[in-house]
Amino acid sequence: MKSRDTLLRLKRFQVDEKRRRVSQIEMMIAEFHRMASDLDREIQSEEARAGISDPAHFAYPTYAKAALGRRDNLIQSADNLKGQLDEAKAALQEAFEDMKKVEILDDRERASERAAEAARDQAMMDSIGLRARPSL
């Protein structure tokens, strides 16, 4: 009984950890995209201020070039995290399935224990009833 409870708690903990990992990766991806769009706005602002929008132009603003590089790196990092997110979701699904198997097994064992206990109680009540009944 205790080992089943411990195993069930362990499986639930593992599922919670996998959920946290998925959530962290999703938040990182969202943050990278937010930062990239902020950089996009800064790049557009800098290009508008300078009047030059071609990065190959010799007078293209240095800040805009650096921001372009940072934005591209953020987008690439977000794309790399999507692969990790897929792996984390698969691990979460697997952990969830393992937890469900343990829960189902636990439910079955508890049901069989309840049935055995009910049968013992019924047998005891039957024996009490037979003893209390006067002989004919």
mmCIF file of N, CA and C in Angstrom:
data_model
loop_
_atom_site.group_PDB
_atom_site.id
_atom_site.type_symbol
_atom_site.label_atom_id
_atom_site.label_comp_id
_atom_site.label_asym_id
_atom_site.label_seq_id
_atom_site.Cartn_x
_atom_site.Cartn_y
_atom_site.Cartn_z
ATOM 1 N N MET A 1 0.833 -1.188 0.000
ATOM 2 C CA MET A 1 0.000 0.000 0.000
ATOM 3 C C MET A 1 0.875 1.248 0.000
ATOM 4 N N LYS A 2 1.837 1.292 0.904
ATOM 5 C CA LYS A 2 2.688 2.470 0.989
ATOM 6 C C LYS A 2 3.541 2.637 -0.264
ATOM 7 N N SER A 3 4.039 1.513 -0.798
ATOM 8 C CA SER A 3 4.872 1.610 -2.001
ATOM 9 C C SER A 3 4.049 2.096 -3.197
ATOM 10 N N ARG A 4 2.776 1.707 -3.253
ATOM 11 C CA ARG A 4 1.911 2.200 -4.330
ATOM 12 C C ARG A 4 1.710 3.701 -4.211
ATOM 13 N N ASP A 5 1.465 4.168 -2.992
ATOM 14 C CA ASP A 5 1.284 5.607 -2.778
ATOM 15 C C ASP A 5 2.552 6.368 -3.147
ATOM 16 N N THR A 6 3.685 5.816 -2.771
ATOM 17 C CA THR A 6 4.964 6.453 -3.089
ATOM 18 C C THR A 6 5.179 6.491 -4.598
ATOM 19 N N LEU A 7 4.879 5.385 -5.269
ATOM 20 C CA LEU A 7 5.039 5.335 -6.723
ATOM 21 C C LEU A 7 4.103 6.328 -7.398
ATOM 22 N N LEU A 8 2.878 6.407 -6.908
ATOM 23 C CA LEU A 8 1.917 7.343 -7.488
ATOM 24 C C LEU A 8 2.363 8.790 -7.278
ATOM 25 N N ARG A 9 2.853 9.103 -6.094
ATOM 26 C CA ARG A 9 3.364 10.463 -5.833
ATOM 27 C C ARG A 9 4.554 10.764 -6.732
ATOM 28 N N LEU A 10 5.429 9.788 -6.928
ATOM 29 C CA LEU A 10 6.588 9.974 -7.799
ATOM 30 C C LEU A 10 6.145 10.270 -9.228
ATOM 31 N N LYS A 11 5.188 9.506 -9.732
ATOM 32 C CA LYS A 11 4.709 9.718 -11.106
ATOM 33 C C LYS A 11 4.050 11.085 -11.248
ATOM 34 N N ARG A 12 3.282 11.494 -10.237
ATOM 35 C CA ARG A 12 2.660 12.823 -10.289
ATOM 36 C C ARG A 12 3.722 13.917 -10.263
ATOM 37 N N PHE A 13 4.753 13.725 -9.462
ATOM 38 C CA PHE A 13 5.841 14.699 -9.397
ATOM 39 C C PHE A 13 6.532 14.793 -10.754
ATOM 40 N N GLN A 14 6.775 13.652 -11.386
ATOM 41 C CA GLN A 14 7.425 13.655 -12.695
ATOM 42 C C GLN A 14 6.574 14.384 -13.731
ATOM 43 N N VAL A 15 5.265 14.169 -13.696
ATOM 44 C CA VAL A 15 4.373 14.867 -14.629
ATOM 45 C C VAL A 15 4.428 16.373 -14.369
ATOM 46 N N ASP A 16 4.402 16.765 -13.100
ATOM 47 C CA ASP A 16 4.474 18.196 -12.765
ATOM 48 C C ASP A 16 5.784 18.810 -13.244
ATOM 49 N N GLU A 17 6.881 18.094 -13.078
ATOM 50 C CA GLU A 17 8.182 18.596 -13.547
ATOM 51 C C GLU A 17 8.191 18.758 -15.067
ATOM 52 N N LYS A 18 7.633 17.798 -15.770
ATOM 53 C CA LYS A 18 7.586 17.883 -17.242
ATOM 54 C C LYS A 18 6.694 19.052 -17.672
ATOM 55 N N ARG A 19 5.597 19.266 -16.959
ATOM 56 C CA ARG A 19 4.728 20.406 -17.280
ATOM 57 C C ARG A 19 5.467 21.721 -17.079
ATOM 58 N N ARG A 20 6.213 21.812 -15.981
ATOM 59 C CA ARG A 20 6.985 23.041 -15.730
ATOM 60 C C ARG A 20 8.009 23.265 -16.834
ATOM 61 N N ARG A 21 8.650 22.206 -17.282
ATOM 62 C CA ARG A 21 9.651 22.323 -18.350
ATOM 63 C C ARG A 21 8.996 22.827 -19.639
ATOM 64 N N VAL A 22 7.858 22.253 -19.993
ATOM 65 C CA VAL A 22 7.141 22.690 -21.198
ATOM 66 C C VAL A 22 6.763 24.167 -21.069
ATOM 67 N N SER A 23 6.258 24.534 -19.911
ATOM 68 C CA SER A 23 5.856 25.916 -19.670
ATOM 69 C C SER A 23 7.049 26.867 -19.771
ATOM 70 N N GLN A 24 8.180 26.475 -19.209
ATOM 71 C CA GLN A 24 9.380 27.319 -19.269
ATOM 72 C C GLN A 24 9.829 27.530 -20.706
ATOM 73 N N ILE A 25 9.840 26.470 -21.486
ATOM 74 C CA ILE A 25 10.273 26.580 -22.882
ATOM 75 C C ILE A 25 9.304 27.469 -23.651
ATOM 76 N N GLU A 26 8.000 27.292 -23.432
ATOM 77 C CA GLU A 26 7.015 28.137 -24.119
ATOM 78 C C GLU A 26 7.199 29.603 -23.749
ATOM 79 N N MET A 27 7.474 29.869 -22.477
ATOM 80 C CA MET A 27 7.690 31.261 -22.058
ATOM 81 C C MET A 27 8.962 31.826 -22.691
ATOM 82 N N MET A 28 10.008 31.008 -22.787
ATOM 83 C CA MET A 28 11.245 31.482 -23.411
ATOM 84 C C MET A 28 11.019 31.814 -24.880
ATOM 85 N N ILE A 29 10.288 30.952 -25.588
ATOM 86 C CA ILE A 29 10.005 31.199 -27.000
ATOM 87 C C ILE A 29 9.208 32.493 -27.150
ATOM 88 N N ALA A 30 8.198 32.666 -26.314
ATOM 89 C CA ALA A 30 7.386 33.883 -26.386
ATOM 90 C C ALA A 30 8.232 35.119 -26.078
ATOM 91 N N GLU A 31 9.123 35.008 -25.101
ATOM 92 C CA GLU A 31 9.992 36.137 -24.750
ATOM 93 C C GLU A 31 10.943 36.471 -25.897
ATOM 94 N N PHE A 32 11.510 35.450 -26.537
ATOM 95 C CA PHE A 32 12.412 35.689 -27.664
ATOM 96 C C PHE A 32 11.671 36.373 -28.811
ATOM 97 N N HIS A 33 10.448 35.936 -29.082
ATOM 98 C CA HIS A 33 9.668 36.569 -30.149
ATOM 99 C C HIS A 33 9.321 38.015 -29.782
ATOM 100 N N ARG A 34 8.992 38.260 -28.532
ATOM 101 C CA ARG A 34 8.690 39.626 -28.095
ATOM 102 C C ARG A 34 9.927 40.514 -28.256
ATOM 103 N N MET A 35 11.080 39.995 -27.834
ATOM 104 C CA MET A 35 12.311 40.771 -27.961
ATOM 105 C C MET A 35 12.646 41.023 -29.433
ATOM 106 N N ALA A 36 12.423 40.026 -30.299
ATOM 107 C CA ALA A 36 12.693 40.187 -31.733
ATOM 108 C C ALA A 36 11.773 41.239 -32.334
ATOM 109 N N SER A 37 10.511 41.258 -31.928
ATOM 110 C CA SER A 37 9.607 42.283 -32.482
ATOM 111 C C SER A 37 9.970 43.667 -31.945
ATOM 112 N N ASP A 38 10.450 43.751 -30.701
ATOM 113 C CA ASP A 38 10.943 45.038 -30.184
ATOM 114 C C ASP A 38 12.128 45.521 -31.027
ATOM 115 N N LEU A 39 13.025 44.607 -31.347
ATOM 116 C CA LEU A 39 14.174 44.968 -32.182
ATOM 117 C C LEU A 39 13.725 45.379 -33.584
ATOM 118 N N ASP A 40 12.709 44.714 -34.106
ATOM 119 C CA ASP A 40 12.168 45.101 -35.420
ATOM 120 C C ASP A 40 11.698 46.553 -35.405
ATOM 121 N N ARG A 41 10.984 46.919 -34.343
ATOM 122 C CA ARG A 41 10.508 48.305 -34.235
ATOM 123 C C ARG A 41 11.681 49.278 -34.135
ATOM 124 N N GLU A 42 12.690 48.902 -33.371
ATOM 125 C CA GLU A 42 13.865 49.780 -33.244
ATOM 126 C C GLU A 42 14.589 49.914 -34.584
ATOM 127 N N ILE A 43 14.691 48.810 -35.302
ATOM 128 C CA ILE A 43 15.354 48.828 -36.620
ATOM 129 C C ILE A 43 14.581 49.743 -37.567
ATOM 130 N N GLN A 44 13.268 49.596 -37.602
ATOM 131 C CA GLN A 44 12.454 50.450 -38.474
ATOM 132 C C GLN A 44 12.584 51.917 -38.088
ATOM 133 N N SER A 45 12.618 52.158 -36.797
ATOM 134 C CA SER A 45 12.765 53.539 -36.328
ATOM 135 C C SER A 45 14.119 54.106 -36.756
ATOM 136 N N GLU A 46 15.164 53.333 -36.589
ATOM 137 C CA GLU A 46 16.511 53.776 -36.953
ATOM 138 C C GLU A 46 16.616 53.993 -38.462
ATOM 139 N N GLU A 47 16.009 53.080 -39.242
ATOM 140 C CA GLU A 47 16.032 53.229 -40.695
ATOM 141 C C GLU A 47 15.261 54.485 -41.117
ATOM 142 N N ALA A 48 14.145 54.725 -40.459
ATOM 143 C CA ALA A 48 13.351 55.919 -40.789
ATOM 144 C C ALA A 48 14.124 57.182 -40.436
ATOM 145 N N ARG A 49 14.809 57.164 -39.298
ATOM 146 C CA ARG A 49 15.582 58.323 -38.880
ATOM 147 C C ARG A 49 16.721 58.602 -39.851
ATOM 148 N N ALA A 50 17.394 57.508 -40.302
ATOM 149 C CA ALA A 50 18.529 57.675 -41.215
ATOM 150 C C ALA A 50 18.077 57.846 -42.665
ATOM 151 N N GLY A 51 16.875 57.371 -42.978
ATOM 152 C CA GLY A 51 16.393 57.463 -44.361
ATOM 153 C C GLY A 51 16.993 56.399 -45.252
ATOM 154 N N ILE A 52 17.591 55.371 -44.669
ATOM 155 C CA ILE A 52 18.221 54.294 -45.439
ATOM 156 C C ILE A 52 17.688 52.964 -44.897
ATOM 157 N N SER A 53 17.128 52.141 -45.791
ATOM 158 C CA SER A 53 16.578 50.859 -45.350
ATOM 159 C C SER A 53 17.311 49.664 -45.942
ATOM 160 N N ASP A 54 18.343 49.901 -46.709
ATOM 161 C CA ASP A 54 19.117 48.820 -47.321
ATOM 162 C C ASP A 54 20.339 48.524 -46.455
ATOM 163 N N PRO A 55 20.382 47.335 -45.830
ATOM 164 C CA PRO A 55 21.521 47.000 -44.969
ATOM 165 C C PRO A 55 22.856 46.949 -45.717
ATOM 166 N N ALA A 56 22.818 46.809 -47.030
ATOM 167 C CA ALA A 56 24.049 46.763 -47.809
ATOM 168 C C ALA A 56 24.580 48.159 -48.137
ATOM 169 N N HIS A 57 23.772 49.166 -47.894
ATOM 170 C CA HIS A 57 24.188 50.550 -48.179
ATOM 171 C C HIS A 57 25.323 50.934 -47.229
ATOM 172 N N PHE A 58 26.301 51.677 -47.745
ATOM 173 C CA PHE A 58 27.478 52.024 -46.939
ATOM 174 C C PHE A 58 27.140 52.908 -45.744
ATOM 175 N N ALA A 59 26.056 53.657 -45.818
ATOM 176 C CA ALA A 59 25.707 54.565 -44.732
ATOM 177 C C ALA A 59 24.591 53.996 -43.835
ATOM 178 N N TYR A 60 24.292 52.700 -43.991
ATOM 179 C CA TYR A 60 23.257 52.075 -43.154
ATOM 180 C C TYR A 60 23.674 52.197 -41.691
ATOM 181 N N PRO A 61 22.768 52.564 -40.807
ATOM 182 C CA PRO A 61 23.110 52.799 -39.404
ATOM 183 C C PRO A 61 23.720 51.560 -38.734
ATOM 184 N N THR A 62 24.793 51.775 -38.014
ATOM 185 C CA THR A 62 25.492 50.689 -37.323
ATOM 186 C C THR A 62 24.592 50.036 -36.285
ATOM 187 N N TYR A 63 23.828 50.861 -35.572
ATOM 188 C CA TYR A 63 22.928 50.304 -34.558
ATOM 189 C C TYR A 63 21.905 49.359 -35.202
ATOM 190 N N ALA A 64 21.386 49.752 -36.367
ATOM 191 C CA ALA A 64 20.403 48.920 -37.054
ATOM 192 C C ALA A 64 21.028 47.600 -37.494
ATOM 193 N N LYS A 65 22.288 47.631 -37.958
ATOM 194 C CA LYS A 65 22.980 46.392 -38.336
ATOM 195 C C LYS A 65 23.129 45.472 -37.131
ATOM 196 N N ALA A 66 23.538 46.039 -36.002
ATOM 197 C CA ALA A 66 23.714 45.234 -34.788
ATOM 198 C C ALA A 66 22.365 44.677 -34.326
ATOM 199 N N ALA A 67 21.321 45.480 -34.405
ATOM 200 C CA ALA A 67 19.988 45.035 -33.997
ATOM 201 C C ALA A 67 19.479 43.924 -34.920
ATOM 202 N N LEU A 68 19.790 44.037 -36.217
ATOM 203 C CA LEU A 68 19.421 42.971 -37.159
ATOM 204 C C LEU A 68 20.068 41.650 -36.760
ATOM 205 N N GLY A 69 21.334 41.711 -36.406
ATOM 206 C CA GLY A 69 22.050 40.503 -35.980
ATOM 207 C C GLY A 69 21.445 39.911 -34.716
ATOM 208 N N ARG A 70 21.147 40.753 -33.752
ATOM 209 C CA ARG A 70 20.541 40.269 -32.499
ATOM 210 C C ARG A 70 19.164 39.668 -32.764
ATOM 211 N N ARG A 71 18.378 40.350 -33.609
ATOM 212 C CA ARG A 71 17.045 39.842 -33.938
ATOM 213 C C ARG A 71 17.122 38.479 -34.610
ATOM 214 N N ASP A 72 18.036 38.340 -35.563
ATOM 215 C CA ASP A 72 18.194 37.056 -36.255
ATOM 216 C C ASP A 72 18.619 35.959 -35.273
ATOM 217 N N ASN A 73 19.507 36.295 -34.348
ATOM 218 C CA ASN A 73 19.931 35.314 -33.340
ATOM 219 C C ASN A 73 18.774 34.903 -32.437
ATOM 220 N N LEU A 74 17.936 35.873 -32.060
ATOM 221 C CA LEU A 74 16.781 35.553 -31.217
ATOM 222 C C LEU A 74 15.800 34.644 -31.952
ATOM 223 N N ILE A 75 15.556 34.924 -33.207
ATOM 224 C CA ILE A 75 14.639 34.095 -33.996
ATOM 225 C C ILE A 75 15.200 32.685 -34.153
ATOM 226 N N GLN A 76 16.501 32.594 -34.397
ATOM 227 C CA GLN A 76 17.142 31.280 -34.525
ATOM 228 C C GLN A 76 17.064 30.521 -33.194
ATOM 229 N N SER A 77 17.282 31.204 -32.095
ATOM 230 C CA SER A 77 17.186 30.570 -30.780
ATOM 231 C C SER A 77 15.764 30.083 -30.511
ATOM 232 N N ALA A 78 14.777 30.880 -30.883
ATOM 233 C CA ALA A 78 13.376 30.473 -30.702
ATOM 234 C C ALA A 78 13.069 29.237 -31.541
ATOM 235 N N ASP A 79 13.597 29.193 -32.762
ATOM 236 C CA ASP A 79 13.383 28.022 -33.622
ATOM 237 C C ASP A 79 14.036 26.780 -33.016
ATOM 238 N N ASN A 80 15.228 26.949 -32.451
ATOM 239 C CA ASN A 80 15.900 25.816 -31.797
ATOM 240 C C ASN A 80 15.105 25.338 -30.581
ATOM 241 N N LEU A 81 14.520 26.276 -29.861
ATOM 242 C CA LEU A 81 13.725 25.904 -28.693
ATOM 243 C C LEU A 81 12.453 25.153 -29.084
ATOM 244 N N LYS A 82 11.956 25.387 -30.289
ATOM 245 C CA LYS A 82 10.754 24.663 -30.724
ATOM 246 C C LYS A 82 11.028 23.169 -30.804
ATOM 247 N N GLY A 83 12.236 22.791 -31.203
ATOM 248 C CA GLY A 83 12.611 21.372 -31.206
ATOM 249 C C GLY A 83 12.637 20.818 -29.792
ATOM 250 N N GLN A 84 13.198 21.606 -28.869
ATOM 251 C CA GLN A 84 13.225 21.184 -27.474
ATOM 252 C C GLN A 84 11.811 21.114 -26.907
ATOM 253 N N LEU A 85 10.952 22.027 -27.342
ATOM 254 C CA LEU A 85 9.565 22.027 -26.874
ATOM 255 C C LEU A 85 8.850 20.753 -27.327
ATOM 256 N N ASP A 86 9.067 20.360 -28.569
ATOM 257 C CA ASP A 86 8.453 19.124 -29.063
ATOM 258 C C ASP A 86 8.918 17.922 -28.235
ATOM 259 N N GLU A 87 10.216 17.874 -27.929
ATOM 260 C CA GLU A 87 10.754 16.785 -27.111
ATOM 261 C C GLU A 87 10.160 16.820 -25.702
ATOM 262 N N ALA A 88 10.052 18.003 -25.138
ATOM 263 C CA ALA A 88 9.505 18.145 -23.782
ATOM 264 C C ALA A 88 8.037 17.743 -23.748
ATOM 265 N N LYS A 89 7.281 18.088 -24.791
ATOM 266 C CA LYS A 89 5.875 17.690 -24.845
ATOM 267 C C LYS A 89 5.739 16.177 -24.972
ATOM 268 N N ALA A 90 6.616 15.564 -25.753
ATOM 269 C CA ALA A 90 6.587 14.103 -25.883
ATOM 270 C C ALA A 90 6.916 13.446 -24.543
ATOM 271 N N ALA A 91 7.902 13.996 -23.832
ATOM 272 C CA ALA A 91 8.263 13.462 -22.517
ATOM 273 C C ALA A 91 7.115 13.641 -21.529
ATOM 274 N N LEU A 92 6.426 14.777 -21.608
ATOM 275 C CA LEU A 92 5.265 15.012 -20.745
ATOM 276 C C LEU A 92 4.170 13.996 -21.049
ATOM 277 N N GLN A 93 3.905 13.759 -22.307
ATOM 278 C CA GLN A 93 2.872 12.790 -22.694
ATOM 279 C C GLN A 93 3.218 11.397 -22.161
ATOM 280 N N GLU A 94 4.480 11.023 -22.290
ATOM 281 C CA GLU A 94 4.920 9.711 -21.800
ATOM 282 C C GLU A 94 4.786 9.618 -20.278
ATOM 283 N N ALA A 95 5.191 10.655 -19.578
ATOM 284 C CA ALA A 95 5.087 10.668 -18.115
ATOM 285 C C ALA A 95 3.631 10.622 -17.689
ATOM 286 N N PHE A 96 2.770 11.326 -18.418
ATOM 287 C CA PHE A 96 1.344 11.330 -18.103
ATOM 288 C C PHE A 96 0.747 9.935 -18.301
ATOM 289 N N GLU A 97 1.134 9.271 -19.380
ATOM 290 C CA GLU A 97 0.637 7.915 -19.632
ATOM 291 C C GLU A 97 1.113 6.951 -18.549
ATOM 292 N N ASP A 98 2.374 7.084 -18.126
ATOM 293 C CA ASP A 98 2.889 6.248 -17.036
ATOM 294 C C ASP A 98 2.101 6.486 -15.754
ATOM 295 N N MET A 99 1.822 7.755 -15.462
ATOM 296 C CA MET A 99 1.072 8.082 -14.256
ATOM 297 C C MET A 99 -0.333 7.481 -14.325
ATOM 298 N N LYS A 100 -0.969 7.577 -15.486
ATOM 299 C CA LYS A 100 -2.315 7.024 -15.638
ATOM 300 C C LYS A 100 -2.308 5.511 -15.445
ATOM 301 N N LYS A 101 -1.283 4.832 -15.950
ATOM 302 C CA LYS A 101 -1.185 3.386 -15.762
ATOM 303 C C LYS A 101 -1.109 3.044 -14.281
ATOM 304 N N VAL A 102 -0.292 3.787 -13.544
ATOM 305 C CA VAL A 102 -0.156 3.545 -12.111
ATOM 306 C C VAL A 102 -1.465 3.850 -11.391
ATOM 307 N N GLU A 103 -2.142 4.929 -11.783
ATOM 308 C CA GLU A 103 -3.422 5.266 -11.161
ATOM 309 C C GLU A 103 -4.468 4.188 -11.421
ATOM 310 N N ILE A 104 -4.522 3.682 -12.643
ATOM 311 C CA ILE A 104 -5.480 2.627 -12.975
ATOM 312 C C ILE A 104 -5.175 1.369 -12.183
ATOM 313 N N LEU A 105 -3.902 1.001 -12.117
ATOM 314 C CA LEU A 105 -3.500 -0.163 -11.332
ATOM 315 C C LEU A 105 -3.868 0.025 -9.859
ATOM 316 N N ASP A 106 -3.622 1.210 -9.342
ATOM 317 C CA ASP A 106 -3.948 1.510 -7.944
ATOM 318 C C ASP A 106 -5.456 1.400 -7.715
ATOM 319 N N ASP A 107 -6.242 1.941 -8.641
ATOM 320 C CA ASP A 107 -7.704 1.855 -8.522
ATOM 321 C C ASP A 107 -8.174 0.409 -8.537
ATOM 322 N N ARG A 108 -7.605 -0.400 -9.423
ATOM 323 C CA ARG A 108 -7.989 -1.814 -9.489
ATOM 324 C C ARG A 108 -7.643 -2.543 -8.197
ATOM 325 N N GLU A 109 -6.429 -2.286 -7.688
ATOM 326 C CA GLU A 109 -6.020 -2.953 -6.456
ATOM 327 C C GLU A 109 -6.885 -2.516 -5.283
ATOM 328 N N ARG A 110 -7.226 -1.261 -5.223
ATOM 329 C CA ARG A 110 -8.098 -0.779 -4.141
ATOM 330 C C ARG A 110 -9.495 -1.388 -4.271
ATOM 331 N N ALA A 111 -9.980 -1.502 -5.492
ATOM 332 C CA ALA A 111 -11.302 -2.108 -5.699
ATOM 333 C C ALA A 111 -11.295 -3.571 -5.278
ATOM 334 N N SER A 112 -10.235 -4.290 -5.619
ATOM 335 C CA SER A 112 -10.175 -5.701 -5.213
ATOM 336 C C SER A 112 -10.032 -5.820 -3.697
ATOM 337 N N GLU A 113 -9.299 -4.895 -3.076
ATOM 338 C CA GLU A 113 -9.195 -4.904 -1.612
ATOM 339 C C GLU A 113 -10.553 -4.623 -0.970
ATOM 340 N N ARG A 114 -11.300 -3.675 -1.539
ATOM 341 C CA ARG A 114 -12.637 -3.376 -1.018
ATOM 342 C C ARG A 114 -13.572 -4.570 -1.195
ATOM 343 N N ALA A 115 -13.476 -5.236 -2.336
ATOM 344 C CA ALA A 115 -14.324 -6.411 -2.583
ATOM 345 C C ALA A 115 -13.976 -7.528 -1.602
ATOM 346 N N ALA A 116 -12.677 -7.738 -1.358
ATOM 347 C CA ALA A 116 -12.260 -8.772 -0.397
ATOM 348 C C ALA A 116 -12.735 -8.409 1.003
ATOM 349 N N GLU A 117 -12.638 -7.156 1.363
ATOM 350 C CA GLU A 117 -13.092 -6.708 2.684
ATOM 351 C C GLU A 117 -14.601 -6.863 2.813
ATOM 352 N N ALA A 118 -15.335 -6.535 1.758
ATOM 353 C CA ALA A 118 -16.787 -6.692 1.775
ATOM 354 C C ALA A 118 -17.165 -8.163 1.901
ATOM 355 N N ALA A 119 -16.425 -9.036 1.211
ATOM 356 C CA ALA A 119 -16.694 -10.477 1.308
ATOM 357 C C ALA A 119 -16.416 -10.981 2.727
ATOM 358 N N ARG A 120 -15.326 -10.507 3.343
ATOM 359 C CA ARG A 120 -15.023 -10.898 4.737
ATOM 360 C C ARG A 120 -16.122 -10.412 5.674
ATOM 361 N N ASP A 121 -16.548 -9.170 5.486
ATOM 362 C CA ASP A 121 -17.610 -8.624 6.323
ATOM 363 C C ASP A 121 -18.902 -9.427 6.149
ATOM 364 N N GLN A 122 -19.221 -9.773 4.914
ATOM 365 C CA GLN A 122 -20.437 -10.545 4.659
ATOM 366 C C GLN A 122 -20.339 -11.928 5.285
ATOM 367 N N ALA A 123 -19.175 -12.560 5.179
ATOM 368 C CA ALA A 123 -18.980 -13.877 5.783
ATOM 369 C C ALA A 123 -19.122 -13.793 7.297
ATOM 370 N N MET A 124 -18.571 -12.758 7.907
ATOM 371 C CA MET A 124 -18.675 -12.585 9.350
ATOM 372 C C MET A 124 -20.133 -12.354 9.739
ATOM 373 N N MET A 125 -20.848 -11.546 8.990
ATOM 374 C CA MET A 125 -22.254 -11.305 9.292
ATOM 375 C C MET A 125 -23.073 -12.587 9.123
ATOM 376 N N ASP A 126 -22.741 -13.388 8.095
ATOM 377 C CA ASP A 126 -23.438 -14.655 7.901
ATOM 378 C C ASP A 126 -23.204 -15.594 9.072
ATOM 379 N N SER A 127 -21.951 -15.668 9.545
ATOM 380 C CA SER A 127 -21.659 -16.562 10.676
ATOM 381 C C SER A 127 -22.348 -16.071 11.943
ATOM 382 N N ILE A 128 -22.423 -14.761 12.130
ATOM 383 C CA ILE A 128 -23.130 -14.217 13.290
ATOM 384 C C ILE A 128 -24.611 -14.545 13.185
ATOM 385 N N GLY A 129 -25.156 -14.410 11.994
ATOM 386 C CA GLY A 129 -26.562 -14.706 11.780
ATOM 387 C C GLY A 129 -26.876 -16.183 12.015
ATOM 388 N N LEU A 130 -25.969 -17.062 11.600
ATOM 389 C CA LEU A 130 -26.190 -18.495 11.794
ATOM 390 C C LEU A 130 -26.097 -18.877 13.252
ATOM 391 N N ARG A 131 -25.196 -18.252 14.013
ATOM 392 C CA ARG A 131 -25.052 -18.546 15.436
ATOM 393 C C ARG A 131 -26.239 -18.023 16.241
ATOM 394 N N ALA A 132 -26.759 -16.894 15.857
ATOM 395 C CA ALA A 132 -27.846 -16.269 16.591
ATOM 396 C C ALA A 132 -29.185 -16.930 16.310
ATOM 397 N N ARG A 133 -29.280 -17.621 15.242
ATOM 398 C CA ARG A 133 -30.544 -18.256 14.845
ATOM 399 C C ARG A 133 -30.775 -19.508 15.696
ATOM 400 N N PRO A 134 -31.938 -19.622 16.282
ATOM 401 C CA PRO A 134 -32.206 -20.824 17.092
ATOM 402 C C PRO A 134 -32.369 -22.055 16.204
ATOM 403 N N SER A 135 -31.951 -23.160 16.714
ATOM 404 C CA SER A 135 -32.041 -24.414 15.973
ATOM 405 C C SER A 135 -33.471 -24.862 15.859
ATOM 406 N N LEU A 136 -33.809 -25.408 14.769
ATOM 407 C CA LEU A 136 -35.173 -25.879 14.562
ATOM 408 C C LEU A 136 -35.344 -27.301 14.906
#
